[in-house]
C-alpha positions as CSV (number, residue, x, y, z in Angstrom):
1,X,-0.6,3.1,-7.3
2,X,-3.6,4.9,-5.7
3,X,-5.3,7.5,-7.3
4,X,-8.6,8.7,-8.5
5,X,-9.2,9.5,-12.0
6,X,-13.2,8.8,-12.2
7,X,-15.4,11.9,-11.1
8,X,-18.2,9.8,-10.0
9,X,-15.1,9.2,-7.2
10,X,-15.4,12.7,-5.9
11,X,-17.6,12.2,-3.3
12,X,-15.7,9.2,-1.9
13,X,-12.2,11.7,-2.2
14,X,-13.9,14.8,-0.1
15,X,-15.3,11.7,2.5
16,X,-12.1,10.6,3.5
17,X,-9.8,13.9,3.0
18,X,-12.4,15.2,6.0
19,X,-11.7,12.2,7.7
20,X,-8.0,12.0,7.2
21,X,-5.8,13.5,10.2
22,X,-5.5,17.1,10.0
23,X,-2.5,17.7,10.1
24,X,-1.7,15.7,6.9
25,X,-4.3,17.6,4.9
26,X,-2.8,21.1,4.6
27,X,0.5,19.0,3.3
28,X,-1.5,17.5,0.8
29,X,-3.1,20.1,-0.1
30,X,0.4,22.6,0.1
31,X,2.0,19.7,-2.1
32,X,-0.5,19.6,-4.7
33,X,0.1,23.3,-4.8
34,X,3.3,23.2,-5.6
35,X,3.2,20.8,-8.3
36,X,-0.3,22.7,-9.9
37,X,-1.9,19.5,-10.0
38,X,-5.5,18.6,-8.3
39,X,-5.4,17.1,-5.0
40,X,-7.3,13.9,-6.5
41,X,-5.2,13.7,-9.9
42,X,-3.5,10.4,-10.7
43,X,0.0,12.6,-11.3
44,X,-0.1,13.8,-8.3
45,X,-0.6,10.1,-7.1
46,X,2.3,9.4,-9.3
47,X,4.6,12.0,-8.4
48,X,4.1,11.2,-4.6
49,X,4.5,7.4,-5.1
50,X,7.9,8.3,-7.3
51,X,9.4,10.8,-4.0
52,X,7.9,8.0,-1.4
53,X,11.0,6.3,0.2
54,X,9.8,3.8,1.6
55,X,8.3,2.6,-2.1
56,X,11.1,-0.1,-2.9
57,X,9.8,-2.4,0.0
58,X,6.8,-2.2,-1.7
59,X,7.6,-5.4,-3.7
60,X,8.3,-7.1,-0.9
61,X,4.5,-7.8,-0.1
62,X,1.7,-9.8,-2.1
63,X,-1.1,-6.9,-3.0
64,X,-4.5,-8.1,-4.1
65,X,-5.2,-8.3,-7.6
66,X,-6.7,-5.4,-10.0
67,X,-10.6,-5.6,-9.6
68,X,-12.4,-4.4,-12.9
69,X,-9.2,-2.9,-14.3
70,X,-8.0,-0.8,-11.0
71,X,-5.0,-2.0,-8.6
72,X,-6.7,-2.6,-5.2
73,X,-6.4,0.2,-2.5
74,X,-5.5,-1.4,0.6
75,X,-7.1,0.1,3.8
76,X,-7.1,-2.4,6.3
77,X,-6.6,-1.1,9.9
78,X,-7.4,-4.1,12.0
79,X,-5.2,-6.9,10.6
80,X,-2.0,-8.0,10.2
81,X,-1.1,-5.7,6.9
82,X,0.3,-7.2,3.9
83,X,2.0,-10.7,3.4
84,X,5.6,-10.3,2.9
85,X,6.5,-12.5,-0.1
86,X,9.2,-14.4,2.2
87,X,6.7,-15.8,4.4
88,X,5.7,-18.3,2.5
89,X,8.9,-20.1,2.3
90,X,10.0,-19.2,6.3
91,X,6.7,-21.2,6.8
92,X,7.7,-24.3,4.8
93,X,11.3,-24.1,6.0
94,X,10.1,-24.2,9.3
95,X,7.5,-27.3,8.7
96,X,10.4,-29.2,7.2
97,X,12.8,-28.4,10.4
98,X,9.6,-29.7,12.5
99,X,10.0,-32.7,10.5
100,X,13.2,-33.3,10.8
101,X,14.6,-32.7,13.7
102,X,10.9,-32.6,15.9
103,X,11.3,-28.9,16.4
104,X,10.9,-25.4,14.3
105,X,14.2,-23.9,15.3
């Protein structure tokens, strides 16, 4: 889960809500709101994580591990995303079918 709990993070927060798209910041904000809860509080991380749904495919992809105690945030625009867990295996399956028979598939 993503959220920011340290206020030495504050800066960092404001820095990339003014550089998120605008139109998702008034729903942020408008959301937060609702729930009385600070736009940069870990329950509002929490609750938005638990209403996502699209969060069960999150299991389906390997994540970096914790750094210093903190899951890793994962903000890469410019590659190919996540590794879904299967991919491993489709890779080996498809070695051994090269194999075997001279061809992947």
């Amino acid at each position: 889960m993503a959220a920011f709990a340290d206020d030495d993070d504050a800066a960092a927060i404001d820095a990339i809500l003014n550089q998120a798209p605008s139109s998702k910041i008034p729903e942020l904000l408008d959301e937060a709101s609702k729930r009385g809860l600070d736009v940069r509080s870990e329950e509002l991380a929490a609750a938005l994580d638990e209403a996502d749904p699209l969060r069960e495919y999150r299991q389906q992809f390997c994540f970096p591990p914790p750094n210093h105690g903190r899951d890793a945030i994962y903000l890469c625009g410019h590659s190919l995303g996540l590794q879904p867990k299967k991919t491993k295996q489709a890779v080996l399956d498809d070695l051994q079918r090269w194999a075997t028979y001279g061809r992947a598939k």
